[in-house]
CSV table of C-alpha atoms in Angstrom, one decimal:
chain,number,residue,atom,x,y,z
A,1,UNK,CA,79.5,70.2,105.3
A,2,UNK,CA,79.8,72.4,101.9
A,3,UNK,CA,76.1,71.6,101.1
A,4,UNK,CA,74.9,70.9,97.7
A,5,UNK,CA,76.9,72.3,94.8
A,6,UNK,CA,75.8,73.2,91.5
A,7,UNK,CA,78.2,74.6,89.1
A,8,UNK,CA,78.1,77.3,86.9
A,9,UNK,CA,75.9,79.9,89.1
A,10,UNK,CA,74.3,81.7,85.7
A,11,UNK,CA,75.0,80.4,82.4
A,12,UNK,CA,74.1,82.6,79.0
A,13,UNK,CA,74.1,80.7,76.2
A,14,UNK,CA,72.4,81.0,72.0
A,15,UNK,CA,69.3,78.8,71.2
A,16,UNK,CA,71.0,75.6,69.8
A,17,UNK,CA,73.7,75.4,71.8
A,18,UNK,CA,74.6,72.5,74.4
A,19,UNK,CA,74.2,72.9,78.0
A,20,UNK,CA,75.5,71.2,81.1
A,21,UNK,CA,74.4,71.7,84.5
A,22,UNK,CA,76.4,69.8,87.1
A,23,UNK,CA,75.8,69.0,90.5
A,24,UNK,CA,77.3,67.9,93.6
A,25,UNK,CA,75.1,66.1,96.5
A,26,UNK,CA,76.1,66.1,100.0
A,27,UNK,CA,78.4,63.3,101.0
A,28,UNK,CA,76.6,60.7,102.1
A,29,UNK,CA,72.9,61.1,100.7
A,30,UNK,CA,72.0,58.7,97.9
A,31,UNK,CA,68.8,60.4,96.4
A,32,UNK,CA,69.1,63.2,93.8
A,33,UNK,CA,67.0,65.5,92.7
A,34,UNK,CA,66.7,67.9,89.6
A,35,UNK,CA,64.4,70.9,89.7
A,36,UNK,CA,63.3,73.7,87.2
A,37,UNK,CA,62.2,76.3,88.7
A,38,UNK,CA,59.8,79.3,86.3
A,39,UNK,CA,57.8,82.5,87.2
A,40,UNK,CA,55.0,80.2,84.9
A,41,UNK,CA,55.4,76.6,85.9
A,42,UNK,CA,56.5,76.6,89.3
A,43,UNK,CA,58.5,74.3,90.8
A,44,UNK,CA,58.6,71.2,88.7
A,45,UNK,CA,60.8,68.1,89.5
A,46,UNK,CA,62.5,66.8,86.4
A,47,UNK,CA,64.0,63.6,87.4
A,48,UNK,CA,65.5,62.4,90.6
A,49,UNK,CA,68.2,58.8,91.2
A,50,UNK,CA,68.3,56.8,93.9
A,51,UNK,CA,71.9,55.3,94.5
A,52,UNK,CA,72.8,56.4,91.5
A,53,UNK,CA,70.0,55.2,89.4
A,54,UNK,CA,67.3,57.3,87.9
A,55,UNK,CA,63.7,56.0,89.4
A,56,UNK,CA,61.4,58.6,87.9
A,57,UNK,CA,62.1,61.1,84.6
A,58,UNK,CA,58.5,61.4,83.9
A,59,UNK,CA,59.0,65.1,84.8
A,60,UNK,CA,61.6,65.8,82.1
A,61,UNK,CA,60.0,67.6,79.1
A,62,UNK,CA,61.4,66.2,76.1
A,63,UNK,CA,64.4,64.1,74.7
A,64,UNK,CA,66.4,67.3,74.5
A,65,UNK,CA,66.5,67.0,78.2
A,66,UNK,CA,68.8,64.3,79.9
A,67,UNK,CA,70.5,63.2,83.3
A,68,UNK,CA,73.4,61.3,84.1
A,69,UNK,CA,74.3,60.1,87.2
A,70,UNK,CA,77.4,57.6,87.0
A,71,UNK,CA,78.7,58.1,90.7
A,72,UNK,CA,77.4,58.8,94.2
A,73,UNK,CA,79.1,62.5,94.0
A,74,UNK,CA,78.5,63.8,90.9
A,75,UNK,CA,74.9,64.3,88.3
A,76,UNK,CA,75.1,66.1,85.3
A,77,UNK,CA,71.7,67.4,83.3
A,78,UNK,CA,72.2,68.4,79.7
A,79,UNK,CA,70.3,70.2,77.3
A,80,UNK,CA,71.0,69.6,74.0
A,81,UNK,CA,69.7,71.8,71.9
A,82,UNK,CA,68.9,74.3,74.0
A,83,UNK,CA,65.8,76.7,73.1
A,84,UNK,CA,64.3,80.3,74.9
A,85,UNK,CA,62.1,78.4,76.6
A,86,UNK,CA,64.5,76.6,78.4
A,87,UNK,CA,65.3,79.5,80.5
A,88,UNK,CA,64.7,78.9,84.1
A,89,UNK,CA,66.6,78.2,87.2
A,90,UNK,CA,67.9,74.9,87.6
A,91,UNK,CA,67.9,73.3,91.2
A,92,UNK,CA,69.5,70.1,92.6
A,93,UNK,CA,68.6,68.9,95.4
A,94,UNK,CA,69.6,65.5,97.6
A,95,UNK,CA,68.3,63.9,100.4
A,96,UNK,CA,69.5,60.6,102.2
A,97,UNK,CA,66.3,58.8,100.4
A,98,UNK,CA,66.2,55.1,101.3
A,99,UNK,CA,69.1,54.8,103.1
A,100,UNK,CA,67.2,54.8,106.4
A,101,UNK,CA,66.7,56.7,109.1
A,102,UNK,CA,63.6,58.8,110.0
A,103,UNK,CA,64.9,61.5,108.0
A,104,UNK,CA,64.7,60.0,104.7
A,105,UNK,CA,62.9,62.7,102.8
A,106,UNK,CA,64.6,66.0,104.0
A,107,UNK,CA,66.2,67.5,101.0
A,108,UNK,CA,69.0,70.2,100.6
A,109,UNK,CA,68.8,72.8,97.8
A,110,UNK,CA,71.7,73.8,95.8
A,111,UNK,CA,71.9,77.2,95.2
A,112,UNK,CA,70.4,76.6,91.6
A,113,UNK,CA,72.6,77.1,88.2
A,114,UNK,CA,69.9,80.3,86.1
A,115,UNK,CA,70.4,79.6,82.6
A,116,UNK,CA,69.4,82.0,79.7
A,117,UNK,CA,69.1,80.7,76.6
A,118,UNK,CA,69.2,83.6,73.7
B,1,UNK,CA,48.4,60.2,93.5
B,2,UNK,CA,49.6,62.1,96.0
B,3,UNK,CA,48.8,65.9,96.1
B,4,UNK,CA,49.9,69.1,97.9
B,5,UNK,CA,47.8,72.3,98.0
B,6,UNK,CA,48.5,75.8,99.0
B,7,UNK,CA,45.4,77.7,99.6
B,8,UNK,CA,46.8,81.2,99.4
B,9,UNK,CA,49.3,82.5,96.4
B,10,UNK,CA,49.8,85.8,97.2
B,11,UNK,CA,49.7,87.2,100.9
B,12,UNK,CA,50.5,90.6,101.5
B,13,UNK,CA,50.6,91.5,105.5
B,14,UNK,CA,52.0,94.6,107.5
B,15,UNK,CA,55.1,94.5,110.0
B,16,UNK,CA,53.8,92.6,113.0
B,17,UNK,CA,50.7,90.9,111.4
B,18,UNK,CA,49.9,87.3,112.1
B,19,UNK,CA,50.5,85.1,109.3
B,20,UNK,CA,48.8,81.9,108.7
B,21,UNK,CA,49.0,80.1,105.4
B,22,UNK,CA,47.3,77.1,104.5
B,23,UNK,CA,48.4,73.5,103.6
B,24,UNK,CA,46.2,70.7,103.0
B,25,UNK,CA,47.6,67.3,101.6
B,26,UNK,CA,45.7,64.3,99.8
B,27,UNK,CA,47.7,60.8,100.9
B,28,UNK,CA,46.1,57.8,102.7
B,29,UNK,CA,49.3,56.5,104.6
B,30,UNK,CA,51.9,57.9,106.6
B,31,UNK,CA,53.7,61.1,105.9
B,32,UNK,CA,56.7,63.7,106.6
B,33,UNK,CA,55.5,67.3,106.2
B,34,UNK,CA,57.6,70.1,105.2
B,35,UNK,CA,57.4,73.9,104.8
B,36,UNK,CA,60.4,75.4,102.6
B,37,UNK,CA,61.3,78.9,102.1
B,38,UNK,CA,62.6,80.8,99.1
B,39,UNK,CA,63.8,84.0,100.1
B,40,UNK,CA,64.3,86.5,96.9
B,41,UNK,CA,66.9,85.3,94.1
B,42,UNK,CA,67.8,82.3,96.9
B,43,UNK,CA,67.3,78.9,97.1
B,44,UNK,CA,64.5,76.5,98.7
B,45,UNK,CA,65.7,76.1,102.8
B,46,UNK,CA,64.0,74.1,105.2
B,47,UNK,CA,61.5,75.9,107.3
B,48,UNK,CA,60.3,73.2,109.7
B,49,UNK,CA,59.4,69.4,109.2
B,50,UNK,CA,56.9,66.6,111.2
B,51,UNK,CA,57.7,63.3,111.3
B,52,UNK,CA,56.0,61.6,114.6
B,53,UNK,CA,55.2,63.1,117.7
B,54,UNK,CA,53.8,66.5,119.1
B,55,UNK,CA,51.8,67.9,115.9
B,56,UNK,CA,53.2,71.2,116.9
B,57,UNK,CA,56.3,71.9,114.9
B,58,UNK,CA,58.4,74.8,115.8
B,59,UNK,CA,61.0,75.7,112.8
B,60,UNK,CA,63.7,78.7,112.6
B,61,UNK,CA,62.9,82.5,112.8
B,62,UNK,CA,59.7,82.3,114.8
B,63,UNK,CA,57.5,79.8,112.2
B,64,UNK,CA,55.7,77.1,113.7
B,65,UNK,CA,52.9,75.0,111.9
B,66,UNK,CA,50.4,72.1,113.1
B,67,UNK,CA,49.5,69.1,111.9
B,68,UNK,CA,46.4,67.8,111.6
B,69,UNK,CA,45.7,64.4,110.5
B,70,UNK,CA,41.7,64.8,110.5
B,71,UNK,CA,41.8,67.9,108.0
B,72,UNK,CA,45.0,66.4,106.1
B,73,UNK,CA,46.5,70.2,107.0
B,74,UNK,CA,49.7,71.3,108.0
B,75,UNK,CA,49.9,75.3,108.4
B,76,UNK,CA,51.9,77.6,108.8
B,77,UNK,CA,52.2,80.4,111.6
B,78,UNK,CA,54.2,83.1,113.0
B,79,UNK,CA,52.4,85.7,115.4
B,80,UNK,CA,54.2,88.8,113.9
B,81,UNK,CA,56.5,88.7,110.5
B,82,UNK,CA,58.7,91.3,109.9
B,83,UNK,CA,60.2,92.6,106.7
B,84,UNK,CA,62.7,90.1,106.2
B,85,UNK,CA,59.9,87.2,106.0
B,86,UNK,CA,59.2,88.8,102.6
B,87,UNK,CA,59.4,84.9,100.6
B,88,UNK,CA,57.9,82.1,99.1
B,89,UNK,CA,56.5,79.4,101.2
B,90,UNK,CA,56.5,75.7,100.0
B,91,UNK,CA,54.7,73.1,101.6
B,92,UNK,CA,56.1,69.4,100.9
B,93,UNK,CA,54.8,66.0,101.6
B,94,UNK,CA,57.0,62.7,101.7
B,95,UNK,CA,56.1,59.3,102.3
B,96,UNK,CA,59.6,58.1,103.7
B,97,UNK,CA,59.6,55.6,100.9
B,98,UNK,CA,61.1,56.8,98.0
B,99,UNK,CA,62.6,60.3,99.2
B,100,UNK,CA,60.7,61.8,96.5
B,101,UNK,CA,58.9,64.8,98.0
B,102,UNK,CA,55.4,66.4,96.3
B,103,UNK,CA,55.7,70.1,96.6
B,104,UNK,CA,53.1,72.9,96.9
B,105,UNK,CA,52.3,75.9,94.0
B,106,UNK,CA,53.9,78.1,96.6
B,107,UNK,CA,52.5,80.9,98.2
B,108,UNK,CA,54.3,84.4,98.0
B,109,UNK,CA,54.4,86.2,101.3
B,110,UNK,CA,55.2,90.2,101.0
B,111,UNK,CA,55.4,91.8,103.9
B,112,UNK,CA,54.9,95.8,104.0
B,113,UNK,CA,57.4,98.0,106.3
């Protein structure tokens, strides 16, 4: 199994500009998780779907943040416009969530997109 | 509301020290328990997990952790770290309802040659 993909690995971009993170879960797993990752904040989960629905984006900062999901194999999170503070590093994770089994809750990491934002 | 804490965020040991770093989790019902790593510029990798069973969890690269349902705690141990452990350690908590995991502040191991 290739694991979770995220495409691109670093991304440099000016403030203003749009960015889009994509990411590929593991065949198979029907929960989704995005993560921002900062040397101030932590670990901080942004918004995660369940078969391809998004159950919980209390954790994405503001409406320049957003998260599509439109098929089991493929999210998308886009910042638009993108400002300093947005620099981070941007995980996805998936996991097999609710589609039973005792290991449920055991997620997989993508190797995280590190965006700079000029 | 569920919550994860990490007792230690900075731990600095010598080559062949014992490491043990605290976990304690607030969560009335049934959970999964995780420890993640985060080696330098990587990615989050599972460490160990409990589910059910023997609350002795052994993981990869020596780690092990126990749980402990009467002190809501789920540490993790290794009896001599080397060099290479030099990380950050999550601890996670699940329900096994909704996937969604509650993670730790992390705790930065730095282990000295």
């Amino acid at each position: 199994d290739a694991g979770v993909i995220q495409s691109p690995r670093h991304e440099v971009t000016e403030m203003g500009q749009e960015v889009t993170l994509r990411c590929k879960p593991i065949s198979g797993h029907n929960s989704l998780f995005w993560y921002r990752q900062t040397m101030m904040r932590g670990l901080e989960l942004l918004i995660y779907f369940n078969n391809n629905v998004p159950i919980d984006d209390s954790g994405m900062p503001e409406d320049r943040f957003s998260a599509k999901m439109p098929n089991a194999s493929f999210s998308t999170l886009k910042i638009q416009p993108s400002e300093p503070r947005d620099s981070a590093v941007y995980f996805c994770a998936s996991s097999s969530g609710t589609s039973g089994g005792r290991d449920t809750d055991t997620q997989y990491f993508g190797p995280g997109t590190r965006l700079t934002v000029l | 509301a569920q919550s994860v804490s990490q007792h230690n965020h900075h731990v600095i040991l010598s080559e062949a020290a014992s490491l043990e770093l605290g976990c304690n989790y607030s969560y009335g019902g049934t959970v999964n328990l995780f420890w993640y790593v985060q080696y330098p510029g990587q990615h989050l990798q599972l460490l160990l997990k409990y589910f059910s069973g023997d609350p002795l969890v052994k993981g990869i690269k020596g780690f092990e952790a126990e749980f402990i349902k009467s002190k809501f705690s789920f540490n993790l141990r290794k009896p001599s770290v080397q060099w290479s452990d030099t990380a950050e350690y999550f601890c996670a908590v699940g329900s096994g309802n909704t996937g969604k995991l509650i993670f730790g502040q992390g705790t930065t191991l730095q282990v000295k040659p």
